[in-house]
Amino acid sequence: MDSQCVSILPRVCGVLLESGSSLPDDTSLEKLLDWFTTIAQTGASLLEACPCLVDFVSKVAFNHASGSSILSFTLKLTGLISASEDGFKVLKECSVLKLVFNPHHWQEAGLWEDPCLRIGWIQGLKMILQHSEALSFFAQEDLIEPLLQLQTDSSLFVASAANQTLAQVLLLCQSLSSVGHNCSKNRYLEHNSVSMETTQNYSGIITRVSEYLNKSVVLKEISQLPGCQQILRLLAMLLVQVGPPLRDTLLLAVMNSLEELVTTSCSQLTVPLMDVILAANSGLRDNFVPKQRLIRLLWVMLNMKKPAIVMQAAAAVLHSHHSDPAFSAHSARVLLLPLDIVTGVSLLDENSTGEQMTLVCFYMCNKCLLTSFKSMLSNPAEEELRILITEQLKRKSCISMICVCLSNIPQITLMASDHLPCPQRLIVTAVLMLLRLCCVDSSSSSAGCVEVVRFITGNSKVQKCALEALLVLSKSPGVKMVLVDVFKVLTEYLNSPSSDPSVLQKSYQAVIKWVGVCPDLSCITDQLREGFIQTVRKRACDTRWEARDSTVEFLGHLGGAPSCRSFTEQETEPSDVLLGGCSFTVPLLKEALQDPESYVRASSISALAQTLTPSWQEGAVLTQEQEDIVTQLQEVLFQDSEGFPRRAAVKYFIAWLSACSSPSSCWLLMQSVPTVLSQGVNDLDWEVKLHTLELAELLLDQAFPDPSPSHPYAVMSDQAHRLHIAGQQSDLLSSLKDLVDRGVVSALLCGVVDCDRPVALKACQLLLKLRGVVCPVMGNAADTTVFCQLAEGSVMQQVRKIQAMGKDTYVVSEACSEADKEGICASVDPERVGVCEVLRLLDLDEKLSILTQSSDHIYNSPLSLLQDILTAAAASSQPGRDPHQELVMDCY
């Protein structure tokens, strides 16, 4: 530990004892605690490193005048010190531990009502519970009672912390219990200082917890609802974390209360109650008696008379990773029932009930229970549920019920086909029918519940849920049969004037998804294609920018979609099948480059890159239209006032260079690169500069591809070796000159001194890469010198500036003599500098180490934190100072 910190810490403790109002910021105490935690985690004794802490904790415990933040900090610090057995012993002997963690002490002082203090008490207690002596202290002081009271605290933060701490108490009890059942128990206890009294105390703690849970789970009046919900969440967490036999003990204790709670039919408790049932059911043995009672509870929840509860319970089963096939199959039927009723598409197979009974018989061994399950799974029970849901669908609340149904379709599609109530193709048909019913301009009528149509027509929430379900259903087997219907429905939505922009976006996504999974698009007719073209053209001119943005994004995604089969049975692009190809999309995207909204302009640039990528990969000759696009993009880099289009423009050239089969043969690309680099690296937007460096990196990788390693045992004569080195120098010289001519080196040198750290870091890494490739081979030969031009604000100007300030060692390597520094900074023409010379003189390694550190690394230290606290305290005590004036400190 730093000796300066040791000498300053007692003064800091004195400042904290006086008042916490002079702290430099609200997080100083947390940072101080983090520092102490770091010391403790290294294995060092916190009290030996900071002996003044015992006195500090003792004085705060008796000084009620300290602020709540100081008191909370002290409670946490006490727990941290006591986490080690030595620290625990010291604080216990001086009676500090008993005083600090006695809730009555703080209640008598009138401080217990402060949530900040309760949080400190809980977190400090959690830190202590690391060893058996702490559990013995916990039991002897009866701290389980106040901890249980805090489980349903009015503050959610306090309640959550109390839940976590109670779980830790039980886990510690569980570990001691396993020791107690070990055959080498006495030897273990003697070696680990675990007293026999401690091993007996844990059973009393578990009994208290079990009684508390059993009592708290029962809901007697509606005012207890929030507390009951919290207890159920706690119980679910405990059942997941603890193991047998403790889990069995807790479950046996609350089983009767759970059965009573199920009968209350409270919809607000459905989700947490199902979490408890599923958590308990997943970890129990089949021959364990409560297993049968849990399954009974689960089937009761899935067959209640309240549709909302049944739907939530079924959704919980499907999302559980440990649900049995019988439960999943029944839950799928429940969740598909609203879709069946609304659309009139029969999704529930009458014969599936028998299959469920077979599954239940397989998982159950109690014959008396099977009789009751038969009545639950019989058709009359399902018909009764159908009647209840039908009545519910005639109200406005039908929207939430339908959305629950649709949002669980992804889980239903993951089920095995033999457990599904119907083929997935029928579910696709039902979803399409629902989408038609929701469309304002559709004339479709439902064979199901007619009353529901007036609520769902034009409802964007239902439409989006249905479209998301349609996205997932695109992977269903046999969907080619409904492909035409899918595109017809999606075209209706894209063409409808009442469609919300978010619905349009979902519709476009569905088109892309279905195109991607259906390689055969021969079913697309000319009429459907023409209607789709007109729809897209109309949406590209929509008055809402979100609709225009979704349209140009769609055109880009469609251009990048994989090839498919058309009506001619030949490989073709989806864009050609649906929209007639680039002759339609490119002019539309060129118009979007002039859109008044910057998001649309940026999306159009990205879409153009995706659309033209296939032609770049094939090496096709550039058209006049593509040349005009390049000119427009350069204008975007120079003139566009928004950063999004400029970023997209640079990424366009990155995509072009990456996809071009032979970049050097594309004169327009190579001609554009210097302009893009010089303009992009000087942009005001740091992301534009970063993308520009990515373009430079791509050019660097193409100029110096990774060479194949030579054979380690290859024999080469001296003459052959000299010729090999000469050949390497010639190749590197040529490649380096190309990089200089294209402006890559100048862009990197400009970027390495950029004020934005990500930009400077990226440029520094690329310069190091360039130095590692070029300098070892090129050497110091005069005939291999390559010169580069330096623009204003480049690294040479930065070196001059730093040297003038007397800080030249920050950038220029220490290995260089003063004469070398003067020569590179003054005598050499700044317009013409040797690349290798600059790369050797720049201390890139030092700069990289600085750039990889956090921006506040100079002040991010315990010493600076302690000094800031002292400085703030001194400033606050100055006479005449306004007490309301904010203290601005550079605190880590």
Coordinates of N, CA and C in Angstrom, one line a residue, residues 613-784:
T613 N -23.1 -3.9 -54.9 CA -22.1 -4.9 -54.6 C -22.0 -6.1 -55.6
P614 N -23.1 -6.7 -56.0 CA -23.0 -7.8 -57.0 C -22.2 -7.4 -58.3
S615 N -22.5 -6.2 -58.8 CA -21.8 -5.8 -60.0 C -20.3 -5.5 -59.7
W616 N -20.0 -5.0 -58.5 CA -18.6 -4.8 -58.2 C -17.8 -6.1 -58.1
Q617 N -18.5 -7.1 -57.5 CA -17.9 -8.4 -57.3 C -17.6 -9.1 -58.7
E618 N -18.5 -8.8 -59.7 CA -18.3 -9.4 -61.0 C -17.4 -8.6 -61.9
G619 N -16.9 -7.5 -61.4 CA -16.0 -6.7 -62.2 C -16.7 -6.0 -63.4
A620 N -18.0 -5.7 -63.3 CA -18.7 -5.1 -64.5 C -18.2 -3.7 -64.7
V621 N -18.3 -3.2 -65.9 CA -17.9 -1.9 -66.2 C -18.9 -0.9 -65.6
L622 N -18.3 0.2 -65.1 CA -19.2 1.2 -64.4 C -20.0 1.9 -65.5
T623 N -21.3 2.2 -65.1 CA -22.1 2.9 -65.9 C -22.0 4.4 -65.6
Q624 N -22.6 5.2 -66.5 CA -22.6 6.7 -66.3 C -23.3 7.0 -65.0
E625 N -24.4 6.2 -64.7 CA -25.2 6.4 -63.5 C -24.4 6.2 -62.3
Q626 N -23.5 5.2 -62.3 CA -22.7 4.9 -61.1 C -21.6 6.0 -60.9
E627 N -21.1 6.5 -62.0 CA -20.1 7.6 -62.0 C -20.8 8.8 -61.4
D628 N -22.0 9.1 -61.7 CA -22.7 10.2 -61.2 C -22.9 10.0 -59.7
I629 N -23.1 8.8 -59.2 CA -23.3 8.5 -57.8 C -22.0 8.9 -57.0
V630 N -20.9 8.5 -57.6 CA -19.6 8.8 -56.9 C -19.4 10.3 -56.8
T631 N -19.8 11.0 -57.8 CA -19.7 12.5 -57.7 C -20.6 13.0 -56.6
Q632 N -21.8 12.5 -56.6 CA -22.7 13.0 -55.5 C -22.2 12.6 -54.1
L633 N -21.6 11.5 -54.0 CA -21.1 11.1 -52.7 C -19.9 12.0 -52.2
Q634 N -19.1 12.3 -53.2 CA -18.0 13.3 -52.8 C -18.6 14.6 -52.4
E635 N -19.7 15.0 -53.0 CA -20.3 16.3 -52.6 C -20.9 16.1 -51.2
V636 N -21.4 14.9 -50.9 CA -21.9 14.7 -49.6 C -20.8 14.9 -48.5
L637 N -19.6 14.3 -48.8 CA -18.5 14.5 -47.9 C -18.1 15.9 -47.7
F638 N -18.2 16.7 -48.7 CA -17.8 18.1 -48.7 C -18.9 19.0 -48.1
Q639 N -20.1 18.7 -48.4 CA -21.2 19.7 -48.2 C -22.2 19.4 -47.2
D640 N -22.5 18.1 -47.0 CA -23.6 17.7 -46.1 C -23.3 18.1 -44.7
S641 N -24.3 18.8 -44.1 CA -24.2 19.3 -42.8 C -24.4 18.3 -41.7
E642 N -24.9 17.1 -42.0 CA -25.2 16.1 -41.0 C -24.1 15.0 -41.1
G643 N -23.9 14.4 -39.9 CA -22.8 13.3 -39.8 C -23.3 12.0 -40.4
F644 N -24.6 11.7 -40.3 CA -25.0 10.3 -40.8 C -24.7 10.1 -42.2
P645 N -25.1 11.0 -43.1 CA -24.8 10.8 -44.6 C -23.3 10.7 -44.8
R646 N -22.5 11.5 -44.1 CA -21.0 11.5 -44.4 C -20.4 10.2 -43.9
R647 N -20.9 9.7 -42.8 CA -20.4 8.3 -42.4 C -20.8 7.3 -43.4
A648 N -22.0 7.3 -43.9 CA -22.5 6.4 -44.9 C -21.7 6.5 -46.2
A649 N -21.3 7.7 -46.6 CA -20.5 7.9 -47.8 C -19.2 7.2 -47.7
V650 N -18.5 7.4 -46.6 CA -17.2 6.7 -46.4 C -17.3 5.2 -46.4
K651 N -18.4 4.7 -45.7 CA -18.6 3.3 -45.7 C -19.0 2.7 -47.1
Y652 N -19.5 3.6 -48.0 CA -19.8 3.2 -49.4 C -18.5 2.8 -50.0
F653 N -17.5 3.7 -49.9 CA -16.2 3.4 -50.5 C -15.5 2.2 -49.9
I654 N -15.7 2.0 -48.6 CA -15.2 0.8 -48.0 C -15.8 -0.5 -48.6
A655 N -17.1 -0.4 -48.7 CA -17.8 -1.6 -49.3 C -17.4 -1.8 -50.8
W656 N -17.2 -0.7 -51.5 CA -16.8 -0.8 -52.9 C -15.4 -1.4 -53.0
L657 N -14.4 -1.0 -52.2 CA -13.1 -1.5 -52.2 C -13.0 -2.9 -51.8
S658 N -13.9 -3.3 -50.8 CA -13.9 -4.7 -50.3 C -14.5 -5.6 -51.3
A659 N -15.5 -5.2 -52.1 CA -16.2 -6.1 -53.0 C -15.6 -6.1 -54.4
C660 N -14.8 -5.1 -54.7 CA -14.2 -5.0 -56.1 C -13.2 -6.1 -56.3
S661 N -13.4 -6.8 -57.4 CA -12.6 -8.0 -57.7 C -11.1 -7.6 -58.0
S662 N -11.0 -6.4 -58.6 CA -9.6 -5.9 -58.9 C -9.6 -4.4 -58.7
P663 N -9.4 -3.9 -57.5 CA -9.5 -2.5 -57.2 C -8.5 -1.6 -58.1
S664 N -7.3 -2.1 -58.3 CA -6.4 -1.3 -59.1 C -6.8 -1.1 -60.5
S665 N -7.7 -2.0 -61.1 CA -8.2 -1.8 -62.4 C -9.4 -0.9 -62.5
C666 N -10.0 -0.5 -61.4 CA -11.1 0.4 -61.3 C -10.6 1.8 -61.2
W667 N -10.4 2.5 -62.3 CA -9.8 3.9 -62.2 C -10.6 4.9 -61.4
L668 N -11.9 4.8 -61.4 CA -12.7 5.7 -60.7 C -12.6 5.5 -59.2
L669 N -12.5 4.3 -58.7 CA -12.3 4.0 -57.3 C -11.0 4.5 -56.8
M670 N -9.9 4.2 -57.5 CA -8.6 4.6 -57.2 C -8.4 6.2 -57.2
Q671 N -9.1 6.8 -58.2 CA -9.1 8.2 -58.3 C -9.9 8.9 -57.2
S672 N -10.9 8.2 -56.6 CA -11.7 8.8 -55.6 C -11.1 8.7 -54.2
V673 N -10.2 7.6 -54.0 CA -9.7 7.3 -52.7 C -9.0 8.5 -52.1
P674 N -8.0 9.1 -52.7 CA -7.3 10.3 -52.1 C -8.2 11.4 -51.6
T675 N -9.2 11.7 -52.4 CA -10.2 12.7 -52.0 C -10.9 12.3 -50.7
V676 N -11.4 11.1 -50.7 CA -12.1 10.6 -49.6 C -11.3 10.6 -48.3
L677 N -10.0 10.1 -48.4 CA -9.1 10.1 -47.3 C -8.8 11.5 -46.7
S678 N -8.5 12.4 -47.6 CA -8.1 13.7 -47.2 C -9.3 14.5 -46.6
Q679 N -10.4 14.3 -47.1 CA -11.6 15.0 -46.6 C -12.1 14.3 -45.3
G680 N -12.1 13.0 -45.4 CA -12.7 12.2 -44.2 C -11.9 12.3 -43.0
V681 N -10.6 12.4 -43.1 CA -9.7 12.4 -41.9 C -9.8 13.8 -41.2
N682 N -10.2 14.8 -41.9 CA -10.3 16.1 -41.4 C -11.8 16.5 -41.0
D683 N -12.7 15.5 -41.1 CA -14.1 15.8 -40.8 C -14.2 16.1 -39.3
L684 N -15.3 16.9 -39.0 CA -15.6 17.2 -37.6 C -16.2 16.1 -36.8
D685 N -16.8 15.1 -37.5 CA -17.4 14.0 -36.9 C -16.4 12.9 -36.6
W686 N -16.2 12.5 -35.4 CA -15.1 11.5 -35.1 C -15.4 10.1 -35.8
E687 N -16.7 9.8 -35.9 CA -17.0 8.5 -36.6 C -16.7 8.5 -38.0
V688 N -16.8 9.7 -38.7 CA -16.4 9.8 -40.1 C -14.9 9.6 -40.2
K689 N -14.2 10.2 -39.3 CA -12.7 10.0 -39.3 C -12.3 8.5 -39.0
L690 N -13.0 7.9 -38.1 CA -12.7 6.5 -37.8 C -13.0 5.6 -39.0
H691 N -14.1 5.8 -39.7 CA -14.4 5.1 -40.9 C -13.4 5.3 -42.0
T692 N -12.9 6.6 -42.0 CA -11.8 6.9 -43.0 C -10.6 6.1 -42.7
L693 N -10.2 5.9 -41.5 CA -9.1 5.1 -41.1 C -9.3 3.6 -41.4
E694 N -10.6 3.2 -41.4 CA -10.9 1.8 -41.8 C -10.6 1.6 -43.3
L695 N -11.0 2.7 -44.0 CA -10.7 2.6 -45.5 C -9.2 2.6 -45.7
A696 N -8.4 3.4 -44.9 CA -7.0 3.4 -45.0 C -6.4 2.0 -44.6
E697 N -7.0 1.4 -43.6 CA -6.6 0.0 -43.2 C -6.8 -1.0 -44.3
L698 N -7.9 -0.9 -45.0 CA -8.2 -1.8 -46.1 C -7.1 -1.6 -47.2
L699 N -6.8 -0.4 -47.5 CA -5.7 -0.2 -48.5 C -4.4 -0.7 -48.1
L700 N -4.1 -0.5 -46.8 CA -2.9 -1.0 -46.2 C -2.8 -2.5 -46.3
D701 N -3.9 -3.2 -46.0 CA -3.9 -4.7 -46.1 C -3.7 -5.2 -47.5
Q702 N -4.3 -4.5 -48.4 CA -4.1 -4.9 -49.8 C -2.7 -4.6 -50.3
A703 N -2.1 -3.5 -49.8 CA -0.7 -3.2 -50.2 C 0.3 -4.2 -49.6
F704 N 0.0 -4.6 -48.4 CA 1.0 -5.5 -47.7 C 0.2 -6.7 -47.1
P705 N -0.2 -7.6 -48.0 CA -0.9 -8.8 -47.5 C 0.1 -9.7 -46.7
D706 N -0.5 -10.4 -45.7 CA 0.3 -11.3 -44.9 C 1.1 -12.3 -45.7
P707 N 2.4 -12.2 -45.7 CA 3.2 -13.2 -46.5 C 3.1 -14.6 -45.9
S708 N 3.2 -15.6 -46.8 CA 3.2 -16.9 -46.3 C 4.6 -17.2 -45.7
P709 N 4.6 -17.8 -44.5 CA 5.8 -18.1 -43.8 C 6.8 -19.0 -44.6
S710 N 8.1 -18.7 -44.6 CA 9.0 -19.5 -45.2 C 9.3 -20.8 -44.4
H711 N 9.8 -21.8 -45.1 CA 10.0 -23.1 -44.4 C 11.2 -22.9 -43.4
P712 N 11.0 -23.3 -42.1 CA 12.0 -23.0 -41.1 C 13.4 -23.7 -41.4
Y713 N 13.4 -24.7 -42.2 CA 14.6 -25.5 -42.5 C 15.2 -25.2 -43.9
A714 N 14.6 -24.2 -44.6 CA 15.0 -23.9 -45.9 C 16.5 -23.3 -45.9
V715 N 17.3 -23.8 -46.8 CA 18.7 -23.3 -47.0 C 18.8 -22.3 -48.1
M716 N 19.4 -21.2 -47.8 CA 19.6 -20.1 -48.8 C 21.0 -19.6 -48.8
S717 N 21.6 -19.5 -50.0 CA 22.9 -19.0 -50.1 C 22.9 -17.5 -49.8
D718 N 24.1 -16.9 -49.6 CA 24.3 -15.5 -49.3 C 23.8 -14.6 -50.5
Q719 N 24.2 -15.1 -51.7 CA 23.7 -14.3 -52.8 C 22.2 -14.4 -53.0
A720 N 21.7 -15.6 -52.8 CA 20.2 -15.7 -52.9 C 19.5 -14.9 -51.9
H721 N 20.1 -14.8 -50.7 CA 19.5 -14.0 -49.6 C 19.6 -12.6 -49.9
R722 N 20.7 -12.1 -50.5 CA 20.8 -10.7 -50.9 C 19.7 -10.3 -52.0
L723 N 19.6 -11.3 -52.9 CA 18.6 -11.0 -54.0 C 17.2 -11.0 -53.4
H724 N 17.0 -11.9 -52.4 CA 15.6 -12.0 -51.8 C 15.3 -10.7 -51.1
I725 N 16.3 -10.1 -50.3 CA 16.1 -8.9 -49.6 C 15.9 -7.7 -50.6
A726 N 16.7 -7.7 -51.7 CA 16.5 -6.7 -52.7 C 15.2 -6.8 -53.3
G727 N 14.7 -8.0 -53.6 CA 13.3 -8.1 -54.2 C 12.3 -7.6 -53.2
Q728 N 12.5 -7.9 -51.9 CA 11.5 -7.5 -50.9 C 11.5 -5.9 -50.9
Q729 N 12.7 -5.3 -50.9 CA 12.8 -3.9 -50.8 C 12.1 -3.2 -52.0
S730 N 12.3 -3.8 -53.2 CA 11.7 -3.3 -54.4 C 10.2 -3.4 -54.3
D731 N 9.6 -4.5 -53.9 CA 8.2 -4.7 -53.8 C 7.6 -3.7 -52.7
L732 N 8.3 -3.6 -51.6 CA 7.8 -2.7 -50.5 C 7.9 -1.3 -50.9
L733 N 9.0 -0.9 -51.7 CA 9.1 0.4 -52.1 C 8.0 0.8 -53.1
S734 N 7.6 -0.1 -54.0 CA 6.5 0.2 -54.9 C 5.2 0.3 -54.1
S735 N 4.9 -0.6 -53.2 CA 3.7 -0.6 -52.5 C 3.6 0.7 -51.6
L736 N 4.7 1.0 -51.0 CA 4.7 2.2 -50.1 C 4.5 3.5 -50.9
K737 N 5.1 3.6 -52.1 CA 4.8 4.7 -52.9 C 3.4 4.8 -53.3
D738 N 2.7 3.7 -53.6 CA 1.3 3.7 -53.9 C 0.5 4.2 -52.8
L739 N 0.8 3.8 -51.5 CA 0.1 4.2 -50.4 C 0.3 5.8 -50.2
V740 N 1.5 6.2 -50.4 CA 1.7 7.7 -50.3 C 0.9 8.4 -51.3
D741 N 0.9 8.0 -52.6 CA 0.2 8.6 -53.6 C -1.3 8.7 -53.4
R742 N -1.8 7.6 -52.7 CA -3.2 7.6 -52.5 C -3.6 8.3 -51.2
G743 N -2.7 8.9 -50.5 CA -3.0 9.7 -49.3 C -3.1 8.8 -48.0
V744 N -2.8 7.6 -48.0 CA -3.0 6.7 -46.9 C -2.0 7.2 -45.7
V745 N -0.8 7.3 -46.0 CA 0.2 7.7 -45.0 C -0.1 9.0 -44.4
S746 N -0.5 10.0 -45.2 CA -0.8 11.3 -44.7 C -2.0 11.3 -43.8
A747 N -3.0 10.4 -44.2 CA -4.2 10.3 -43.4 C -3.9 9.7 -42.0
L748 N -3.0 8.7 -42.0 CA -2.6 8.1 -40.7 C -1.8 9.1 -39.8
L749 N -0.9 9.8 -40.4 CA -0.2 10.8 -39.7 C -1.0 11.9 -39.1
C750 N -2.1 12.3 -39.9 CA -3.0 13.3 -39.5 C -3.9 12.7 -38.3
G751 N -4.3 11.5 -38.5 CA -5.1 10.8 -37.4 C -4.5 10.6 -36.1
V752 N -3.1 10.3 -36.1 CA -2.5 10.0 -34.9 C -2.4 11.1 -33.9
V753 N -2.6 12.3 -34.4 CA -2.6 13.5 -33.5 C -4.0 14.1 -33.3
D754 N -5.0 13.3 -33.7 CA -6.3 13.8 -33.6 C -6.8 13.9 -32.1
C755 N -7.7 14.9 -31.9 CA -8.1 15.1 -30.5 C -9.0 14.0 -30.0
D756 N -9.7 13.3 -30.9 CA -10.6 12.2 -30.5 C -9.7 10.9 -30.3
R757 N -9.8 10.4 -29.1 CA -8.9 9.3 -28.7 C -9.2 8.0 -29.6
P758 N -10.4 7.6 -29.9 CA -10.5 6.4 -30.8 C -9.9 6.6 -32.1
V759 N -9.9 7.8 -32.7 CA -9.3 8.1 -34.0 C -7.8 8.0 -33.8
A760 N -7.2 8.6 -32.8 CA -5.8 8.6 -32.6 C -5.3 7.2 -32.3
L761 N -6.1 6.4 -31.6 CA -5.7 5.1 -31.3 C -5.6 4.2 -32.5
K762 N -6.7 4.3 -33.4 CA -6.7 3.5 -34.6 C -5.5 3.9 -35.5
A763 N -5.3 5.2 -35.7 CA -4.2 5.6 -36.5 C -2.8 5.1 -36.0
C764 N -2.6 5.2 -34.7 CA -1.4 4.7 -34.1 C -1.2 3.3 -34.3
Q765 N -2.2 2.5 -34.2 CA -2.1 1.0 -34.4 C -1.8 0.7 -35.9
L766 N -2.3 1.5 -36.8 CA -2.0 1.3 -38.2 C -0.6 1.7 -38.5
L767 N -0.1 2.8 -37.9 CA 1.2 3.3 -38.2 C 2.2 2.2 -37.6
L768 N 1.9 1.7 -36.5 CA 2.8 0.6 -35.9 C 2.8 -0.6 -36.8
K769 N 1.7 -0.9 -37.4 CA 1.6 -2.0 -38.4 C 2.5 -1.7 -39.6
L770 N 2.4 -0.5 -40.1 CA 3.1 -0.1 -41.3 C 4.6 -0.1 -40.9
R771 N 5.0 0.4 -39.7 CA 6.4 0.4 -39.3 C 7.0 -1.0 -39.2
G772 N 6.1 -1.9 -38.7 CA 6.6 -3.3 -38.6 C 6.8 -4.0 -39.9
V773 N 6.1 -3.6 -40.9 CA 6.3 -4.2 -42.2 C 7.4 -3.6 -43.0
V774 N 7.5 -2.2 -43.0 CA 8.4 -1.5 -43.9 C 9.8 -1.3 -43.3
C775 N 9.9 -0.8 -42.1 CA 11.2 -0.4 -41.6 C 12.2 -1.6 -41.5
P776 N 11.9 -2.8 -41.0 CA 12.9 -3.8 -40.9 C 13.5 -4.2 -42.3
V777 N 12.8 -4.1 -43.4 CA 13.3 -4.5 -44.7 C 13.9 -3.3 -45.4
M778 N 13.3 -2.1 -45.3 CA 13.8 -1.0 -46.1 C 15.2 -0.5 -45.5
G779 N 15.4 -0.6 -44.2 CA 16.7 -0.2 -43.7 C 16.9 1.3 -43.8
N780 N 18.1 1.7 -43.8 CA 18.5 3.1 -43.9 C 19.1 3.5 -45.3
A781 N 18.9 2.6 -46.2 CA 19.4 2.9 -47.6 C 18.8 4.2 -48.2
A782 N 19.6 5.0 -48.7 CA 19.1 6.3 -49.3 C 18.2 6.1 -50.5
D783 N 18.6 5.0 -51.2 CA 17.8 4.8 -52.5 C 16.4 4.2 -52.2
T784 N 16.1 3.9 -51.0 CA 14.8 3.3 -50.6 C 13.9 4.3 -49.9

